XYZ file of C-alpha atoms in Angstrom:
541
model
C 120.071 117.800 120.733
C 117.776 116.201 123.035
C 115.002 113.537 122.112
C 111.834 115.889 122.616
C 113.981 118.620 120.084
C 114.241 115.940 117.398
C 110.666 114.965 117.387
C 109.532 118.384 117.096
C 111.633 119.205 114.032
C 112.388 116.041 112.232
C 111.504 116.689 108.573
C 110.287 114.285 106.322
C 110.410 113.846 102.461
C 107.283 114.139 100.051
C 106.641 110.467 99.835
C 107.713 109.868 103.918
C 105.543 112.866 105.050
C 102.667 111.782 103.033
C 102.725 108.016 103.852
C 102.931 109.378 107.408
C 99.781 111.756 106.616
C 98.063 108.581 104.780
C 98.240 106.420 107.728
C 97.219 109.119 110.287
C 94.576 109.310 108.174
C 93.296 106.222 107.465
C 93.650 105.849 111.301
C 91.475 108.479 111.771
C 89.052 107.639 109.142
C 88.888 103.925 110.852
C 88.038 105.792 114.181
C 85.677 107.688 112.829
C 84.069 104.687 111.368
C 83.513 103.397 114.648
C 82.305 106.265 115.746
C 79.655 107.069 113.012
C 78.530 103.413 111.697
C 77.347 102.601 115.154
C 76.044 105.862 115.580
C 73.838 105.398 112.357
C 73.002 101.791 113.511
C 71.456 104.038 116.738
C 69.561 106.643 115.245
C 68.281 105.739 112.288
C 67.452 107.556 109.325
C 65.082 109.798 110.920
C 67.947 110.578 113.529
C 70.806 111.023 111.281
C 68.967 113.759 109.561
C 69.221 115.883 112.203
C 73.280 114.777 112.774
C 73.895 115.996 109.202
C 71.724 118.837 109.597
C 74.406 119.960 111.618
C 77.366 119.330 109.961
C 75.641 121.033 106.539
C 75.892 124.243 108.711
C 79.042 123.491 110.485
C 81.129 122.453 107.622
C 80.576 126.023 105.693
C 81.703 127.834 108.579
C 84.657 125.269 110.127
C 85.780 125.457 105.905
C 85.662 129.148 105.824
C 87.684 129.762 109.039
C 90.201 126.759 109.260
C 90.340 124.899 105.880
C 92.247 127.463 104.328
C 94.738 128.617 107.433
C 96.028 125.138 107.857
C 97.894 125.559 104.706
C 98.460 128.964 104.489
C 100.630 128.834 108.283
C 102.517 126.045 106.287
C 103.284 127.825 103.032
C 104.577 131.156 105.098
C 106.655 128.558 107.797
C 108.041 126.732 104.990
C 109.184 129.608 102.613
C 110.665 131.100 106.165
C 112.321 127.743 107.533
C 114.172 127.458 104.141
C 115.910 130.543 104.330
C 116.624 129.763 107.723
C 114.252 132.365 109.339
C 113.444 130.640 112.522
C 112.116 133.492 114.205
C 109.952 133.971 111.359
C 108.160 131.026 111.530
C 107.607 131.188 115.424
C 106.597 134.873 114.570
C 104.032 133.519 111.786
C 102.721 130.868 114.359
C 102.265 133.481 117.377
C 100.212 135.821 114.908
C 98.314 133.439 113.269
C 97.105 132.019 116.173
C 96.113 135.315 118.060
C 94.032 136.452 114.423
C 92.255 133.257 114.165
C 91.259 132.437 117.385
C 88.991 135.764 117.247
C 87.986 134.113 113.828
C 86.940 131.030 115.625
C 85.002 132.863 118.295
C 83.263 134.461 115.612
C 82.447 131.233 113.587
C 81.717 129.441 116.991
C 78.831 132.104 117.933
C 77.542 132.372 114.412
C 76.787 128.909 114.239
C 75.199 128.967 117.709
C 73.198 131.817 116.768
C 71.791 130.827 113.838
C 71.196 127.302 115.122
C 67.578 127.732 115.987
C 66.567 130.196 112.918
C 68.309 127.731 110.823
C 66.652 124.753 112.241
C 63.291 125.956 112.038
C 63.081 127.994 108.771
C 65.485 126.221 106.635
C 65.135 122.824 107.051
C 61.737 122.683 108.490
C 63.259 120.201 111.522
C 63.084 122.002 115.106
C 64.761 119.174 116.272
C 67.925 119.118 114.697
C 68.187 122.310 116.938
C 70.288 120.404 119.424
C 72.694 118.865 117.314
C 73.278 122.370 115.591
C 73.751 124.165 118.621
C 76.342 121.458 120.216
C 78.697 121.739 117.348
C 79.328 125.203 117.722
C 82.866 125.377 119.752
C 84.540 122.696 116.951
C 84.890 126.334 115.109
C 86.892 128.070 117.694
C 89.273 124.988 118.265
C 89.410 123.491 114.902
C 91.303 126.892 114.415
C 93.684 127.047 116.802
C 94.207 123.113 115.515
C 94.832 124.279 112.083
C 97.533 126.608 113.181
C 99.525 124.362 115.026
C 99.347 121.472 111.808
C 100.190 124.053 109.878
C 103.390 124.898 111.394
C 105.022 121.644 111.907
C 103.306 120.948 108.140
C 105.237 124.051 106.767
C 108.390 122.967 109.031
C 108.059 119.139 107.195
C 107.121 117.284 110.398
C 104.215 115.570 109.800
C 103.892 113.575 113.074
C 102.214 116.084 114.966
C 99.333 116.127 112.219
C 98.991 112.131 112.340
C 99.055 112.498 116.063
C 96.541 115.093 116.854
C 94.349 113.124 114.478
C 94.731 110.265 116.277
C 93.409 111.919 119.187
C 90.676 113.559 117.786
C 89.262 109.864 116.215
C 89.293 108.540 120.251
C 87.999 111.232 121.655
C 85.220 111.563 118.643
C 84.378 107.613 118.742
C 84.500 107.471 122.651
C 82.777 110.316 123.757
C 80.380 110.174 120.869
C 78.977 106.959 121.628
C 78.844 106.619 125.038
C 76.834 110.261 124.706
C 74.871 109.084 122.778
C 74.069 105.619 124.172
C 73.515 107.276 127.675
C 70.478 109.515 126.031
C 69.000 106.277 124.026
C 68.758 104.369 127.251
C 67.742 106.921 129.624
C 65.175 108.787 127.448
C 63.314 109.301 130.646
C 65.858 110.962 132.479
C 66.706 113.393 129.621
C 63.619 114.665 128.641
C 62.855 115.382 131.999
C 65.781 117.563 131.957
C 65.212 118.947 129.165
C 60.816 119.294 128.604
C 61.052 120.958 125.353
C 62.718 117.686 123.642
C 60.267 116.006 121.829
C 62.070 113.364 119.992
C 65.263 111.453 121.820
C 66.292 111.120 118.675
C 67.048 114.541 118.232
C 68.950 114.573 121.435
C 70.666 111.442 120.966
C 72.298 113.373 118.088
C 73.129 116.360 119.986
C 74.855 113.750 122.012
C 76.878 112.259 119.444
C 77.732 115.562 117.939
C 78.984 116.987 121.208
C 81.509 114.211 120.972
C 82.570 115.608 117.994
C 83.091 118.898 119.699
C 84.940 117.571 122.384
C 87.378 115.730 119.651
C 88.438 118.919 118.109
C 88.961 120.062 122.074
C 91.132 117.454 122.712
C 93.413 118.077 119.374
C 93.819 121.285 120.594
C 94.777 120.123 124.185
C 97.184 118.252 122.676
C 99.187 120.759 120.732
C 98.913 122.722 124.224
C 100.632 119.773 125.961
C 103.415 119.631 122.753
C 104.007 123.192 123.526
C 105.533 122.554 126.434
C 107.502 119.189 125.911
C 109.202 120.158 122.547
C 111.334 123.326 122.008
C 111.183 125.410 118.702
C 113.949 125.463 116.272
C 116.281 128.574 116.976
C 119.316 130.585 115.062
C 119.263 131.065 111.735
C 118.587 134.297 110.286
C 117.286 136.755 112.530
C 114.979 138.780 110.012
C 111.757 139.589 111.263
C 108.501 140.869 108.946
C 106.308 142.976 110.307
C 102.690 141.551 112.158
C 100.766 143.637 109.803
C 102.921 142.076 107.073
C 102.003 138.169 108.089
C 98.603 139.310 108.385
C 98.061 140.217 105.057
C 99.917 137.729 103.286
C 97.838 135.073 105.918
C 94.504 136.279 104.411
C 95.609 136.713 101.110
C 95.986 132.974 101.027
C 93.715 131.421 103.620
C 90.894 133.297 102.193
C 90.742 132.127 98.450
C 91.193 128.531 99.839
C 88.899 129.070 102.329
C 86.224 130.310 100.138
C 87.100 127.021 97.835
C 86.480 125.000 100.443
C 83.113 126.720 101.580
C 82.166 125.960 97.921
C 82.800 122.631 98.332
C 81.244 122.099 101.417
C 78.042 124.126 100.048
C 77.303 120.982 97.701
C 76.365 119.070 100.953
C 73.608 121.977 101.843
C 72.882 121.566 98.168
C 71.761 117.942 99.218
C 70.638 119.027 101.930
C 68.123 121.169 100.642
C 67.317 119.766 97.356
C 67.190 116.284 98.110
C 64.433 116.964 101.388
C 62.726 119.702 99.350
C 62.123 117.599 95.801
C 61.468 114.577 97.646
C 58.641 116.237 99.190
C 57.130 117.498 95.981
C 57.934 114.795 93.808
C 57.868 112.040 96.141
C 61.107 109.469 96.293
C 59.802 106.229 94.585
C 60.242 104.567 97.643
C 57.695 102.810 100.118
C 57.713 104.556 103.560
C 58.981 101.924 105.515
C 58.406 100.427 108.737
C 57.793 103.380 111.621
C 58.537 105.853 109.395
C 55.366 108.212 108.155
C 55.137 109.585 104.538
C 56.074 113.435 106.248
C 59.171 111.939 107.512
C 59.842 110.317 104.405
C 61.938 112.951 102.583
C 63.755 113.198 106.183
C 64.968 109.642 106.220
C 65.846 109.333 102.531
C 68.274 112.292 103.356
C 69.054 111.003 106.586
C 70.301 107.468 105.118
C 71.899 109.109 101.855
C 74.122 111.995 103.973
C 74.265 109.186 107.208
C 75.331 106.271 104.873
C 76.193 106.332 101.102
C 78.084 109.903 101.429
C 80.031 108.811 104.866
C 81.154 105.587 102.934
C 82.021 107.877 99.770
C 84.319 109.991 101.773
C 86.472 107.414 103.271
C 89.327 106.992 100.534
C 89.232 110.889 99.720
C 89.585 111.856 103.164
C 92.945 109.867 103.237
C 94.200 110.703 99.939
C 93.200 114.141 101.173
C 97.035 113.914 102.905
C 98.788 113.831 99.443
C 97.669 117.409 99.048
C 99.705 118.420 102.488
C 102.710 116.307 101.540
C 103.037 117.888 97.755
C 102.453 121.308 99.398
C 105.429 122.216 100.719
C 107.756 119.995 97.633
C 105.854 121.861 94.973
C 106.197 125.432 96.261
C 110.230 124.588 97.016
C 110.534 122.991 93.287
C 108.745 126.381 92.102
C 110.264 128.595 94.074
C 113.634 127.260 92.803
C 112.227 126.992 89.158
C 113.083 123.056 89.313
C 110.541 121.930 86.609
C 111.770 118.129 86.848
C 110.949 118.201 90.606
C 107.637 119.451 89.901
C 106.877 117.133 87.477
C 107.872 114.040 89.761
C 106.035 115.667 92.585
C 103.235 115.701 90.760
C 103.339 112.247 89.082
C 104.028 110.904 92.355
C 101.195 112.740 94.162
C 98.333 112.423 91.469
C 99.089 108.831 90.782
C 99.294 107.615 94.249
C 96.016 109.401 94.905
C 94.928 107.526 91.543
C 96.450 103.868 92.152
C 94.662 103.935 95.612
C 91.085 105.242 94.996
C 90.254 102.849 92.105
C 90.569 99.798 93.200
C 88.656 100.967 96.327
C 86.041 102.289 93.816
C 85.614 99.204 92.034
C 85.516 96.788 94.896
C 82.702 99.452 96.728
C 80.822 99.163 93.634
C 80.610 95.342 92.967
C 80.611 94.917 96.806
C 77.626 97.922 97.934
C 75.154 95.635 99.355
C 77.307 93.265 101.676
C 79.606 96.163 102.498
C 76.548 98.378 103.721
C 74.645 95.076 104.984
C 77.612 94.140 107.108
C 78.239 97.879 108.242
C 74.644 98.713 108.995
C 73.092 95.482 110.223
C 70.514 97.275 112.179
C 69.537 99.482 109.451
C 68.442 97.332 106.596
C 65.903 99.930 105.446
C 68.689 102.556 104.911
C 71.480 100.316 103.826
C 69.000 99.063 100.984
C 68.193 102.528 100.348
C 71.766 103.463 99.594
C 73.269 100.666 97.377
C 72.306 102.490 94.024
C 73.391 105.638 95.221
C 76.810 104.514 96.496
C 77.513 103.040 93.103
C 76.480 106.271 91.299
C 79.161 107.495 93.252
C 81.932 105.361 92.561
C 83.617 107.042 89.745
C 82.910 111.009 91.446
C 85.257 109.156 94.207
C 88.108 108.849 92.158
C 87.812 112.111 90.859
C 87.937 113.729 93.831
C 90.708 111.786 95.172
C 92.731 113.242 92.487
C 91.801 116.503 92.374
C 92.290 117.405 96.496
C 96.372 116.768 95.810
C 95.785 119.412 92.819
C 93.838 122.133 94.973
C 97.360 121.661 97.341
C 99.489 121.615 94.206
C 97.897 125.035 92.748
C 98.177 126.639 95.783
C 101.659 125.893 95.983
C 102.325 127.105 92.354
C 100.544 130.750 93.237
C 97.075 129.917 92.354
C 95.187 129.970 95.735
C 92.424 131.467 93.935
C 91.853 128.852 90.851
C 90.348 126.039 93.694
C 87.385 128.660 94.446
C 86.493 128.895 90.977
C 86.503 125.591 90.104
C 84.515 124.986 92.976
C 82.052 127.498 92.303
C 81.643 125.678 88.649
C 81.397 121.946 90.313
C 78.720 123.231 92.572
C 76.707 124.819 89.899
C 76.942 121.410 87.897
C 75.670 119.491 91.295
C 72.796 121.844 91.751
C 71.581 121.576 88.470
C 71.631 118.166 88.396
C 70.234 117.588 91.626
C 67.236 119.624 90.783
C 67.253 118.096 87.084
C 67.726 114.505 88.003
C 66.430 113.773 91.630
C 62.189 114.480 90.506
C 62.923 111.366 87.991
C 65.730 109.392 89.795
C 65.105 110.315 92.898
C 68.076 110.307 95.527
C 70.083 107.889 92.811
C 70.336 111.132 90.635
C 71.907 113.621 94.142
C 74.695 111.007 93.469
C 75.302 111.028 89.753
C 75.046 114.870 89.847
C 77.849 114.284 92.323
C 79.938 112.477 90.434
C 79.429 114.821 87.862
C 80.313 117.508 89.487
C 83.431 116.395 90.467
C 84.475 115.190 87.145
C 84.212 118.501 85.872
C 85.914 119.627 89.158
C 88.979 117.354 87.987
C 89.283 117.920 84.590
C 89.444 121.824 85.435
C 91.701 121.295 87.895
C 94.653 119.702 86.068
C 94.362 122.242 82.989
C 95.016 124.982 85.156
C 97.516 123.086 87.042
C 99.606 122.049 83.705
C 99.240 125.356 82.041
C 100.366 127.057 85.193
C 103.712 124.866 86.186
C 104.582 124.307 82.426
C 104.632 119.851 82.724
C 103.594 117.215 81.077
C 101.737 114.199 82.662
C 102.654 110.748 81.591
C 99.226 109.106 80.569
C 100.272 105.737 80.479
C 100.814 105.180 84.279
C 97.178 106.483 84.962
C 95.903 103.904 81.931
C 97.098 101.158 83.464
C 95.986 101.642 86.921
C 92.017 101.996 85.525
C 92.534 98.920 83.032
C 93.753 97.146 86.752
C 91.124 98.786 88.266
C 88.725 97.178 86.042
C 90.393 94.017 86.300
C 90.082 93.637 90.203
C 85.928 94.896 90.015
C 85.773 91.617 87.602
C 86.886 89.670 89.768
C 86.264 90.549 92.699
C 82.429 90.020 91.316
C 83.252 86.872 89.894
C 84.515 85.620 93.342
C 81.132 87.409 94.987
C 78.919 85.504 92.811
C 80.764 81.974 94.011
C 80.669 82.978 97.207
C 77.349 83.617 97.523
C 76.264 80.776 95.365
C 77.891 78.593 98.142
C 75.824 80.632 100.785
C 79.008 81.743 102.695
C 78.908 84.501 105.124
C 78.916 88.117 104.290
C 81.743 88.581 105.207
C 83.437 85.811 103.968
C 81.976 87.198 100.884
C 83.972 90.807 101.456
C 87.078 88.979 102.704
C 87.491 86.932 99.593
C 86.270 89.494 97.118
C 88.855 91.769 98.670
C 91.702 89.582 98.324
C 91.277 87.991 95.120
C 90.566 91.280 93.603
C 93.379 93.069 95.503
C 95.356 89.976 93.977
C 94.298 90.833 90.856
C 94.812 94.409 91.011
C 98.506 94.583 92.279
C 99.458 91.554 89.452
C 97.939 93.829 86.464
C 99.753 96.968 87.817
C 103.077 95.256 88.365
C 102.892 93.480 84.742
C 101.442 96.712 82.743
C 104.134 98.615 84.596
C 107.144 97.333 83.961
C 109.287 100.370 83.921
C 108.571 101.521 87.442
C 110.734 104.179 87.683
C 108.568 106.376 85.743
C 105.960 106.030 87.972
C 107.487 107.098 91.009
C 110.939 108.872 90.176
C 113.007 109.116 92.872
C 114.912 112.178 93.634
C 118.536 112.318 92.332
């Protein structure tokens, strides 16, 4: 077998496909990083309004169409690559990509359509128009992206995944900011290109979010290229089900999870629209500051929350997010083959890796917020002030949600594709009631503790369905000690902050040190309250 067949089809374990997943991730998550913290330091509060103005409307639509089909291509690949239906799984991959493409088109001129309408009437911000509008395509080829993960996801190769992330981060950080810093220093030259901009600042964003659309075109261009340098497995059985057949069993899982994931993605219109619109009546608590006039108040104090506190927030879920794709495809074998003790240690492993990761993350974002957001945003001291409180608030939500995007995976892969959607639908009637409850008193502090709430409730849901469903029990103890080390590490890491800054060190000789001592700290508690590690992560006979 030649070199380019093995790297297409080498299959990797839970824990190997995952790590592989997790560090694709984090890679991408570090791009994306430097891509959006020096965007932010660019545009500003005022600016970054109209950035996530266009990712509330895109991420409905991109979750709707593509969330969803990712892991539905990999369930049907997976149940057909272990019987050995080859065929089958190319046959699943050539359908799926012919039905969703349309989809894409679809979502792709929806969004464009509405961009204007939603610009103006819903938001009240004609120039966010731009930045809604430029987004559009990431629909069509986010799909066909989805597709090709899921097939080598669903054939356990997870190295096209972490590749085509990989890609997407450069192209996103590259393109992104060098769009973006063309329009900032040539202001001139693109409003007289354009006469009815008003603000750069709304087309600066455009700028930076048409580098996001040209980062989901070059993940696509990248399964094109694999396409041709790695040949699909052949032989096996020869079995065939009908188009109409993959169609319908496509949809029938796609769609719940889709819908889920529209759900979740609704809470950041939520924000969106409750945090601009009771700002505005009930005013923030907050001095205007510096260049900024009391209308565009509510603006920025979105701007800087959705720009800031919620990009930090989403850092350590987006990579524990992979856990969900590794424990897909073990949980529906170990079901399918009624192995109970192989679901149990699939879980354990997934929920408490997703665990032991998020909280000491948690606890050193919460005792670290203001050098972590100082250092990040040095430019934007107004908005990095603004989002301290807020970014604690969200702390414990974090871990939450960490755990409970492994358990979405994990109940789709037990036959509940539905059971996400209404959870979701529950968390996001939680976050709108507490937004509109909490932020005329707390102002944008209360959008994040209705967050947090929401997902805590999203959690605890979550795993009762989950253990009721699959018939395990999960071992408390492990979970114990990881928050009692948890707490450990936010001690000191705080104890080491307050030394550190009491000897007027740097910032971020103030992060470094927190971040080892409390890592330290962390890793020593775990290791001694753990002593039987073999229950934590049970290795397969």
């Amino acid at each position: 077998m030649s070199n380019r067949r093995r790297f297409g089809l080498k299959r990797q374990d839970f824990l190997k496909g995952s790590i592989i997943l997790m560090i694709s991730a984090a890679a991408a998550k570090l791009l994306g990083a430097v891509f959006k913290i020096p965007l932010t330091n660019i545009l500003g509060g005022i600016g970054m309004s109209y950035f996530s103005c266009a990712y509330s409307i895109f991420m409905p639509v991109y979750a709707l169409t593509v969330t969803g089909l990712s892991s539905a291509v990999a369930r049907m690949t997976a149940q057909s690559a272990a019987l050995g239906m080859y065929a089958n799984a190319a046959k699943v991959r050539r359908t799926a990509l012919m039905l969703f493409s349309g989809v894409g088109l679809v979502g792709s001129l929806l969004i464009f359509l509405l961009a204007k309408p939603f610009s103006l009437y819903f938001i009240g911000s004609p120039e966010a128009y731009g930045a809604v509008a430029m987004i559009a395509p990431s629909v069509f080829f986010g799909c066909i992206t989805a597709v090709e993960r899921g097939y080598y996801e669903g054939m356990s190769n997870m190295y096209p995944t972490a590749f085509s992330q990989a890609a997407e981060g450069v192209v996103k950080a590259v393109a992104g900011l060098m769009l973006c810093g063309y329009v900032t220093s040539h202001p001139g030259t693109v409003m007289g290109l354009f006469p009815d901009i008003t603000d750069i600042r709304g087309a600066a964003a455009a700028a930076g979010v048409l580098g996001v659309t040209l980062s989901t075109a070059g993940a696509a261009l990248f399964f094109g290229v694999m396409r041709l340098v790695v040949r699909p497995h052949r032989g096996g059985e020869a079995h065939l089900m009908s188009g109409r057949a993959i169609v319908r069993e496509l949809m029938a899982t796609a769609l719940p999870v889709g819908i889920g994931a529209l759900v979740t993605n609704l809470t950041a219109v939520v924000d969106m629209w409750t945090v601009i619109g009771c700002i505005s009546r009930f005013g923030s608590g907050i001095k205007a500051p510096a260049g900024v006039t009391a209308g565009e108040l509510p603006s920025f104090v979105y701007g800087s929350f959705a720009g800031i506190a919620l990009t930090v927030f989403g850092l350590v879920p987006s990579v524990t997010n992979m856990l969900g794709k590794g424990a897909l495809t073990c949980i529906a074998s170990a079901c399918g083959s009624g192995d109970r003790a192989a679901v149990q240690r699939g879980t354990m492993q997934a929920l408490l890796t997703a665990v032991i990761i998020s909280v000491p993350a948690a606890a050193g974002l919460f005792v670290l917020a203001p050098e972590v957001l100082g250092f990040l945003y040095p430019r934007q001291s107004d908005e990095a002030a603004l989002c301290i409180a807020p970014l604690r608030y969200l702390m414990a939500g974090m871990v939450c949600l960490c755990a409970s995007y492994p358990l979405f995976s994990m109940l789709q892969a037990a036959g509940k594709p539905s059971a996400p959607l209404k959870i979701m639908l529950a968390g996001t009637a939680v976050k709108l009631a507490g937004n509109l409850l909490l932020i005329p008193f707390m102002g944008v502090d209360g959008a994040a503790f209705s967050t947090t709430l929401c997902y805590a409730l999203i959690l605890c849901l979550s795993l009762r369905i989950y253990i009721t469903t699959v018939k395990i029990k999960i071992h408390i103890i492990p979970f114990v000690n990881a928050l009692y080390a948890g707490f450990m590490c936010g001690g000191s890491a705080y104890l080491t902050a307050c030394t550190a800054k009491h000897r007027e060190l740097s910032r971020l000789t103030v992060i470094g040190a927190s971040a080892v001592v409390g890592g330290t700290v962390y890793i020593a508690f775990l290791r001694a309250l753990s002593a039987d590690r073999t229950t934590v992560f049970p290795r397969d006979k």
